């Protein structure tokens, strides 16, 4: 037989191959549709031969034809679809055409000339697909089987003949008989009933109950009762001996039926529904192997026949000695074959496996379902879970099962579920009258996973001891940084002490540490306020009181806004406002998601949050991390060597991350350019570890190396990471691709994850770790490789368009009305008609990608920003370091209540300086262009041992200490500037701090123009003279300090020193400062930098001491001996080896271990 490796080759630029499909039924069209969908490289032209005069129609829904009598309503695709794909997919269809013969050696078909092309009598092919289906059986050995009035129930033509027959006058009021009480027989009985001309409709079944192939006797009895209740008679245990005919008119017409028991039934019409026979004659006559028992074209697991490049699918195919009369297995065959013909060069070829013969339908108003091994209690279990098989083999026992049965005669409901004898695995079952659990139970059987509930709960449901309450207990810790519980958050809201999220953060400190708890804090705030009857608005911040992040995204997109002033003017509460630390990064992210300009471009740099500002994650000591992209974790030795050399040269702490790449920590701001130049020159690029964007797509090795691999997980992960790298989103995005169900890449807890199956990939979405972990949910199953990217494109763009600020995909999906079902409709079914738009927008972003670091190292203007101090090239360490496990890292932060925070009255220093003079610190040209920028321009200044921060914002200067007292970090100049929105006239921002009369020396000469005056720190609502002064938000933990008074807006225990500052005619910027010695005494770096020992003993010191006492040598995570080196250890090791089977079985232990 043909091999799967022969099927699909990389398309490159080869001419199209011809696939001829014989049979335009439901399986044939399913194959064609799937082939067109997967053939993205346009490898094939398709010619399909249909024997009937109709295009493919829904054979399963034939009964509805008796109601509407319109063939077109049964068409699976309108005629126009075929015309469309004649152009787009090279699909040609010939109707009313019969295949007369087949020559596998010459790869040709002889056909009856199609009406559409009379000159066509033969066709050549590269691949031939036989989907000839089956024909309805007639009992040819039964006398009278060919009489007028005898019908079968298979095609539209059969139904049209039956309808014509029923219009004859002699039929009115007569008896119509259906022979066969299977699925098709009951459908035929409904058809005769719907005709409305028969006085009686009788179903004859040779077994003791109907649907004998699907349900047991008790269930079949219930179906019989239901059918009889609808007026259809059912005769069981009856066999037809002869069809009685009336020949008086010269024509042999049906008169009645003689049964084998001698009984007689008068009737005018007989419809035989006793089974089907595969149509294999074309293949059989061509010498292709066919099954002698039962018929059917023999195929292997790839659906290949004994002839090269000839395949068979559907009811005509015999696989492992079986043919299948259900549509499901046929469609599965079509999927497998189409996949292998188009995707096998990208993925492990698929094989056809034991099909799921589960059925669920409604027959004559009765709901019926059977699933899995539904006769396991009668015939013995055929398909046991692997673990059960292993246990039986080990014990030498015999497989037994137990059935759990429920019967409600009042509601005509019957359920029987069959389990392994221990009740741990569901094997199959059947349902009559109530099939609502069908979709829930079928996956349990297919996955063969052990149950985690008692079997009875599958029928009766779980017992509830009390009302369910999935809310968090009051003592649940929400913020681990500040040990804030849920009760701590709810109490001030209920008392009225806090009325906004900002109030709650200031009051409880929740969310002001690492910030990881904020989604949960927000959720608790929203729920509590709603319970108090207070409307919770989803507005971005006070600057946009009526718009959410998603609203702003749409406004910016539709109006094509590109700067913060544009957005403020179009949507803000105050057109002249500078925004704040909340809305600026959100708008910057929207700009990046739409326009993808460089984050360090002048218009956008001042909007960036902490990490994007210098394209690196800021660390505890003010240094940055350097993370080059390592797509899918795949890296060459040459690049590894460069990373090692860079880390060694710049003394960087290195660590392998959970995202399969290498982080280098401790890079000084002034070294970032040179570090990245070395990396870029070596062929590396930004890993965007600093951005709310795609981080990594993790992968296992898949088929690249793993013997269990099903899919090329590395190749797919590389493609996905290369496609979405640099994509900005409301929050960070992580992906994963696993090469098989062993799930080594942990794709099931990622924002998007792929798990390879033999059919393609399962796509999972909206999972994440963090403070509230969430497992991913299934978006689409068995997606072919070529369809993965369009689906993920749509999903990510829809998330980017609609998510709230800093909302992970998990929380977004939880909040999305309609949840995963709605998302599937939008992404997979195109319910909103936006899939093409989503894909096009993503492609536009992908096409606009550039490496931000490669741009920065070659841009002089950007290079100027990578300095620690603007007035000197000197550097100054902001924190002491220590050696840990052979690498240098910053010392630990002390607790805030143990000296970690500097709670001195810094804002009061203004009144305590012994004297002050105006000191020139920086050329004013440094601030050129500041007045047009959303964050102005800032600088860090070194004066003696003191670090100072200077800003020019909207024509005014401000100055303060560089240190944020919260964690004694030195980075205020890199923070975001914010102001309160104002409805007042806003000709200018609040003035700088008040000045003192100038002295006579040049260094204290009067300013060129006054730029400061006294202004209290109030909001516009209480100060009609203008808005409040700007504040600076610390880039570490968002403590907000007024640049005039020095007060902290969200932590009253903290403050900063502020200074008068002005620009003079000599082109210099002056700050009014005390003597250097006094300045250093109060604000010096050496005084306030965090030092070794302040945090006390290390967090793991107690553990290290405990290990020492137990005689374990080594410390800090390093073992000094091999396992089992001590006498006690040797004994433990010996027992462990014995427990796993004496050490046999290699690294995986004995053969019984499950991995």
Coordinates of C-alpha atoms in Angstrom, one line a residue, residues 17-404:
X17 CA -1.2 17.9 -8.9
X18 CA -4.6 16.5 -9.8
X19 CA -6.9 14.8 -7.3
X20 CA -9.9 13.1 -8.6
X21 CA -12.7 12.3 -6.1
X22 CA -15.3 9.7 -7.1
X23 CA -18.4 10.3 -5.1
X24 CA -20.0 13.6 -4.2
X25 CA -21.7 12.5 -1.0
X26 CA -21.3 13.8 2.5
X27 CA -17.9 12.2 2.9
X28 CA -16.7 13.2 -0.5
X29 CA -17.6 16.9 0.1
X30 CA -16.1 16.8 3.6
X31 CA -12.8 15.7 2.1
X32 CA -13.0 18.4 -0.6
X33 CA -13.8 21.1 1.9
X34 CA -11.0 20.1 4.2
X35 CA -8.5 19.8 1.3
X36 CA -9.4 23.3 0.1
X37 CA -9.0 24.7 3.6
X38 CA -5.6 23.0 4.2
X39 CA -4.2 23.4 0.8
X40 CA -2.9 26.9 1.5
X41 CA 0.0 26.4 -0.9
X42 CA -2.4 25.6 -3.8
X43 CA -0.8 22.2 -4.5
X44 CA -3.8 20.6 -6.0
X45 CA -6.5 20.9 -8.6
X46 CA -9.6 18.9 -7.7
X47 CA -12.1 17.1 -10.0
X48 CA -15.1 15.4 -8.4
X49 CA -17.4 12.9 -10.1
X50 CA -21.0 12.7 -8.8
X51 CA -23.4 10.0 -10.0
X52 CA -26.6 11.9 -8.9
X53 CA -27.9 15.0 -10.7
X54 CA -27.4 17.0 -7.4
X55 CA -24.4 18.5 -5.6
X56 CA -23.6 17.1 -2.2
X57 CA -26.6 17.1 0.1
X58 CA -27.4 16.2 3.7
X59 CA -28.3 12.5 3.6
X60 CA -28.8 12.5 7.4
X61 CA -31.5 15.1 7.1
X62 CA -33.4 13.4 4.2
X63 CA -36.7 13.1 6.3
X64 CA -37.0 16.9 6.2
X65 CA -37.5 16.7 2.4
X66 CA -41.0 15.4 3.0
X67 CA -41.8 18.8 4.6
X68 CA -40.3 21.3 2.3
X69 CA -39.9 19.2 -1.0
X70 CA -37.0 21.5 -2.0
X71 CA -33.8 19.8 -2.9
X72 CA -31.8 23.0 -2.5
X73 CA -32.6 23.1 1.2
X74 CA -30.6 19.9 1.7
X75 CA -27.5 21.1 -0.2
X76 CA -24.5 21.2 2.0
X77 CA -23.1 24.0 -0.1
X78 CA -25.1 26.1 -2.6
X79 CA -24.3 25.7 -6.3
X80 CA -22.6 29.1 -6.2
X81 CA -20.0 27.7 -3.8
X82 CA -18.8 25.3 -6.5
X83 CA -18.6 28.1 -9.1
X84 CA -16.6 30.2 -6.6
X85 CA -14.1 27.5 -5.9
X86 CA -13.7 26.7 -9.6
X87 CA -11.8 30.0 -9.7
X88 CA -10.2 30.1 -6.3
X89 CA -9.4 26.4 -5.7
X90 CA -9.4 24.8 -9.1
X91 CA -12.5 22.7 -8.2
X92 CA -14.4 21.1 -11.1
X93 CA -17.5 19.0 -10.5
X94 CA -19.3 16.7 -12.9
X95 CA -22.9 15.6 -12.1
X96 CA -24.9 12.7 -13.5
X97 CA -21.6 11.1 -14.4
X98 CA -20.7 7.4 -13.8
X99 CA -17.2 6.0 -13.5
X100 CA -17.1 3.0 -15.8
X101 CA -13.7 1.6 -15.1
X102 CA -10.4 2.4 -13.4
X103 CA -6.8 1.6 -14.5
X104 CA -4.4 2.0 -11.6
X105 CA -1.4 1.3 -13.8
X106 CA -2.1 4.2 -16.2
X107 CA -3.8 6.3 -13.5
X108 CA -6.8 6.9 -15.6
X109 CA -10.6 6.7 -15.2
X110 CA -13.1 5.9 -17.9
X111 CA -16.4 7.8 -17.3
X112 CA -19.7 8.3 -18.9
X113 CA -19.6 11.7 -20.6
X114 CA -20.9 14.4 -18.2
X115 CA -23.8 16.5 -19.4
X116 CA -21.7 19.6 -18.8
X117 CA -18.8 18.3 -20.9
X118 CA -20.0 15.7 -23.4
X119 CA -16.6 15.3 -25.0
X120 CA -15.0 14.1 -21.8
X121 CA -14.7 10.3 -21.5
X122 CA -11.6 9.8 -19.4
X123 CA -9.6 11.4 -16.7
X124 CA -6.1 11.1 -15.5
X125 CA -5.1 11.6 -11.9
X126 CA -2.1 12.0 -9.6
X127 CA -4.2 10.9 -6.6
X128 CA -7.6 9.1 -6.7
X129 CA -10.0 9.2 -3.8
X130 CA -12.9 6.7 -3.8
X131 CA -15.8 8.0 -1.8
X132 CA -18.5 5.9 -3.5
X133 CA -20.4 5.2 -0.4
X134 CA -22.9 2.3 -0.2
X135 CA -26.2 1.2 -1.6
X136 CA -29.4 0.3 0.3
X137 CA -29.9 -3.5 0.6
X138 CA -32.9 -5.2 -0.9
X139 CA -33.8 -8.8 0.1
X140 CA -33.4 -10.2 -3.5
X141 CA -34.1 -13.7 -2.2
X142 CA -37.5 -12.6 -1.0
X143 CA -40.3 -13.2 -3.6
X144 CA -41.9 -10.0 -4.7
X145 CA -39.1 -7.7 -3.6
X146 CA -39.2 -6.0 -7.1
X147 CA -42.9 -5.2 -7.1
X148 CA -44.3 -1.8 -7.6
X149 CA -44.7 -0.2 -4.2
X150 CA -41.4 -1.5 -2.8
X151 CA -38.9 1.2 -2.0
X152 CA -35.6 1.8 -0.2
X153 CA -34.7 4.9 1.8
X154 CA -31.3 6.2 0.6
X155 CA -31.3 9.0 -2.0
X156 CA -33.3 12.0 -3.0
X157 CA -34.5 10.0 -6.0
X158 CA -35.8 7.3 -3.6
X159 CA -37.8 9.9 -1.7
X160 CA -39.1 11.5 -4.9
X161 CA -40.3 8.1 -6.1
X162 CA -42.0 7.4 -2.7
X163 CA -43.7 10.8 -2.8
X164 CA -45.0 10.2 -6.3
X165 CA -46.3 6.8 -5.3
X166 CA -48.1 8.2 -2.3
X167 CA -50.1 10.5 -4.5
X168 CA -51.9 7.6 -6.2
X169 CA -55.6 7.4 -5.2
X170 CA -55.3 3.8 -4.0
X171 CA -52.7 4.7 -1.4
X172 CA -54.9 7.1 0.6
X173 CA -55.8 5.5 3.9
X174 CA -53.8 2.3 3.2
X175 CA -51.0 0.8 5.4
X176 CA -47.4 1.8 4.9
X177 CA -44.8 -0.6 6.2
X178 CA -41.1 -0.1 7.1
X179 CA -39.1 -3.3 7.3
X180 CA -36.2 -2.7 9.7
X181 CA -36.2 -1.0 13.1
X182 CA -32.8 0.5 13.1
X183 CA -31.8 4.1 12.8
X184 CA -32.7 4.3 9.1
X185 CA -35.9 2.4 9.6
X186 CA -37.3 4.8 12.3
X187 CA -36.3 7.7 10.0
X188 CA -38.3 6.0 7.2
X189 CA -41.3 5.5 9.5
X190 CA -41.2 9.2 10.3
X191 CA -41.1 10.0 6.5
X192 CA -44.2 7.8 5.9
X193 CA -46.0 9.5 8.8
X194 CA -45.1 13.0 7.5
X195 CA -46.6 12.1 4.1
X196 CA -50.0 12.2 5.8
X197 CA -51.7 9.8 3.4
X198 CA -51.4 6.4 5.2
X199 CA -54.0 5.2 7.6
X200 CA -51.4 3.1 9.4
X201 CA -47.7 3.1 9.6
X202 CA -46.1 -0.1 10.8
X203 CA -42.4 -0.9 11.7
X204 CA -41.4 -4.5 11.4
X205 CA -38.3 -5.6 13.4
X206 CA -36.9 -9.1 13.5
X207 CA -35.3 -8.6 16.9
X208 CA -37.2 -8.2 20.2
X209 CA -36.7 -4.4 20.2
X210 CA -35.8 -1.5 17.9
X211 CA -32.3 0.0 17.6
X212 CA -30.8 -3.3 18.5
X213 CA -27.4 -2.2 17.4
X214 CA -27.4 0.8 19.7
X215 CA -29.3 0.0 22.9
X216 CA -30.2 -3.0 25.0
X217 CA -33.6 -4.6 25.3
X218 CA -34.9 -2.4 28.2
X219 CA -33.8 0.8 26.5
X220 CA -35.2 -0.5 23.2
X221 CA -38.5 -1.2 24.9
X222 CA -38.8 2.4 26.0
X223 CA -38.1 3.6 22.5
X224 CA -40.9 1.3 21.3
X225 CA -43.3 2.8 23.8
X226 CA -42.3 6.3 22.7
X227 CA -42.8 5.4 19.0
X228 CA -46.1 3.8 19.6
X229 CA -47.2 6.8 21.6
X230 CA -46.8 8.8 18.4
X231 CA -49.2 6.5 16.4
X232 CA -46.6 4.3 14.7
X233 CA -47.2 0.5 15.3
X234 CA -44.1 -1.6 16.0
X235 CA -44.1 -5.4 15.4
X236 CA -41.1 -7.1 16.9
X237 CA -39.7 -10.6 16.3
X238 CA -41.3 -10.8 12.9
X239 CA -39.5 -11.9 9.7
X240 CA -40.8 -11.2 6.1
X241 CA -41.3 -14.4 4.1
X242 CA -42.8 -13.0 0.9
X243 CA -44.2 -9.8 -0.6
X244 CA -47.7 -10.5 -1.7
X245 CA -48.5 -8.9 -5.1
X246 CA -51.6 -8.0 -7.1
X247 CA -51.2 -8.6 -10.8
X248 CA -54.7 -8.0 -12.0
X249 CA -53.8 -4.7 -13.7
X250 CA -50.9 -6.3 -15.5
X251 CA -48.5 -4.7 -13.1
X252 CA -47.2 -6.5 -10.0
X253 CA -48.2 -4.1 -7.2
X254 CA -47.7 -4.6 -3.4
X255 CA -50.7 -6.1 -1.8
X256 CA -49.4 -7.2 1.6
X257 CA -46.7 -9.2 3.5
X258 CA -46.6 -12.8 4.5
X259 CA -44.5 -13.4 7.7
X260 CA -42.6 -16.6 8.4
X261 CA -45.0 -17.4 11.3
X262 CA -47.9 -17.5 8.8
X263 CA -49.4 -14.1 9.8
X264 CA -50.4 -11.7 7.1
X265 CA -50.4 -7.9 6.9
X266 CA -52.2 -6.0 4.2
X267 CA -50.4 -3.0 2.9
X268 CA -49.8 -0.8 -0.2
X269 CA -46.3 0.4 0.4
X270 CA -43.1 -1.3 1.7
X271 CA -39.9 0.6 2.5
X272 CA -36.9 -1.7 3.2
X273 CA -34.4 -0.3 5.6
X274 CA -32.5 -3.4 6.4
X275 CA -28.9 -2.3 5.9
X276 CA -26.4 -1.1 3.4
X277 CA -23.7 -2.7 1.2
X278 CA -20.4 -0.9 0.3
X279 CA -20.0 0.1 -3.3
X280 CA -16.7 -1.4 -4.1
X281 CA -17.3 -2.7 -7.6
X282 CA -15.2 -0.1 -9.3
X283 CA -12.2 -1.0 -7.2
X284 CA -12.8 -4.7 -7.3
X285 CA -13.0 -4.8 -11.1
X286 CA -9.7 -2.8 -11.2
X287 CA -7.9 -5.5 -9.2
X288 CA -7.7 -3.4 -6.0
X289 CA -8.0 -5.5 -2.8
X290 CA -11.5 -5.7 -1.4
X291 CA -12.9 -7.5 1.6
X292 CA -14.6 -10.8 0.8
X293 CA -16.6 -10.8 3.9
X294 CA -19.1 -7.9 3.9
X295 CA -17.4 -6.0 1.1
X296 CA -15.5 -2.8 1.1
X297 CA -12.3 -1.5 -0.3
X298 CA -9.4 -2.6 1.9
X299 CA -7.4 0.4 3.3
X300 CA -4.6 0.8 5.8
X301 CA -4.3 3.3 8.6
X302 CA -3.5 6.0 6.1
X303 CA -6.6 5.2 4.0
X304 CA -4.4 4.0 1.2
X305 CA -5.6 1.0 -0.9
X306 CA -3.5 -1.7 -2.5
X307 CA -3.1 0.5 -5.6
X308 CA -0.5 3.4 -5.6
X309 CA -2.0 6.8 -5.0
X310 CA -5.5 5.4 -4.6
X311 CA -7.4 6.0 -1.4
X312 CA -10.8 5.0 -0.1
X313 CA -12.9 6.8 2.5
X314 CA -16.4 6.6 4.0
X315 CA -18.8 3.7 3.8
X316 CA -17.0 2.1 0.8
X317 CA -13.8 1.6 2.8
X318 CA -13.0 -1.5 4.9
X319 CA -10.5 -0.8 7.7
X320 CA -9.3 -3.6 9.8
X321 CA -12.2 -5.7 8.5
X322 CA -14.8 -3.2 9.4
X323 CA -17.0 -0.8 7.4
X324 CA -18.8 2.1 9.0
X325 CA -22.4 3.2 8.2
X326 CA -22.2 6.4 10.2
X327 CA -21.2 9.7 8.9
X328 CA -18.7 10.4 11.8
X329 CA -16.1 7.8 10.9
X330 CA -16.3 8.9 7.2
X331 CA -15.7 12.5 8.0
X332 CA -12.8 11.4 10.2
X333 CA -11.3 9.5 7.3
X334 CA -11.7 12.6 5.1
X335 CA -9.9 14.7 7.7
X336 CA -7.0 12.3 8.0
X337 CA -6.5 12.0 4.2
X338 CA -6.8 15.7 3.5
X339 CA -4.4 16.4 6.4
X340 CA -1.8 14.0 5.1
X341 CA -2.0 15.2 1.5
X342 CA -1.4 18.8 2.6
X343 CA 0.3 18.8 6.0
X344 CA 2.5 15.7 6.2
X345 CA 5.6 17.7 5.3
X346 CA 5.0 20.0 8.3
X347 CA 3.7 17.5 10.9
X348 CA 3.7 13.8 11.7
X349 CA 1.3 12.1 9.3
X350 CA -2.0 11.2 10.8
X351 CA -3.4 7.7 10.9
X352 CA -7.0 6.6 11.1
X353 CA -7.8 5.1 14.5
X354 CA -10.7 3.3 16.0
X355 CA -13.5 5.7 15.4
X356 CA -16.0 6.9 17.9
X357 CA -19.3 5.2 17.1
X358 CA -21.2 7.2 19.7
X359 CA -24.6 8.5 18.4
X360 CA -27.1 11.0 19.6
X361 CA -30.3 11.7 17.7
X362 CA -34.0 12.3 18.0
X363 CA -36.1 9.6 16.4
X364 CA -39.8 10.1 16.1
X365 CA -39.6 12.5 19.0
X366 CA -37.6 10.2 21.2
X367 CA -34.1 11.3 22.3
X368 CA -31.7 8.4 22.0
X369 CA -27.9 8.2 22.6
X370 CA -25.3 5.6 22.9
X371 CA -21.6 6.1 23.5
X372 CA -18.4 4.2 24.0
X373 CA -18.4 0.5 24.6
X374 CA -22.2 0.5 25.2
X375 CA -22.5 -3.3 25.1
X376 CA -19.6 -4.1 27.4
X377 CA -21.8 -5.6 30.0
X378 CA -23.3 -8.0 27.4
X379 CA -20.4 -8.8 25.1
X380 CA -17.5 -8.1 27.5
X381 CA -15.3 -5.0 27.4
X382 CA -13.5 -4.4 24.0
X383 CA -11.5 -1.3 24.8
X384 CA -10.1 -1.0 28.3
X385 CA -7.9 1.8 29.6
X386 CA -4.2 1.1 29.4
X387 CA -3.7 1.0 33.2
X388 CA -6.5 -1.5 33.6
X389 CA -5.0 -3.7 30.9
X390 CA -1.6 -3.6 32.6
X391 CA -3.1 -4.5 36.0
X392 CA -5.0 -7.4 34.5
X393 CA -1.9 -8.7 32.7
X394 CA 0.0 -8.5 35.9
X395 CA -2.6 -10.2 38.0
X396 CA -3.7 -12.6 35.4
X397 CA -7.3 -11.7 36.0
X398 CA -10.3 -11.4 33.7
X399 CA -11.9 -8.1 32.7
X400 CA -15.2 -7.5 34.4
X401 CA -17.5 -4.6 34.3
X402 CA -20.4 -3.1 36.3
X403 CA -23.4 -1.3 35.1
X404 CA -25.2 1.6 36.8

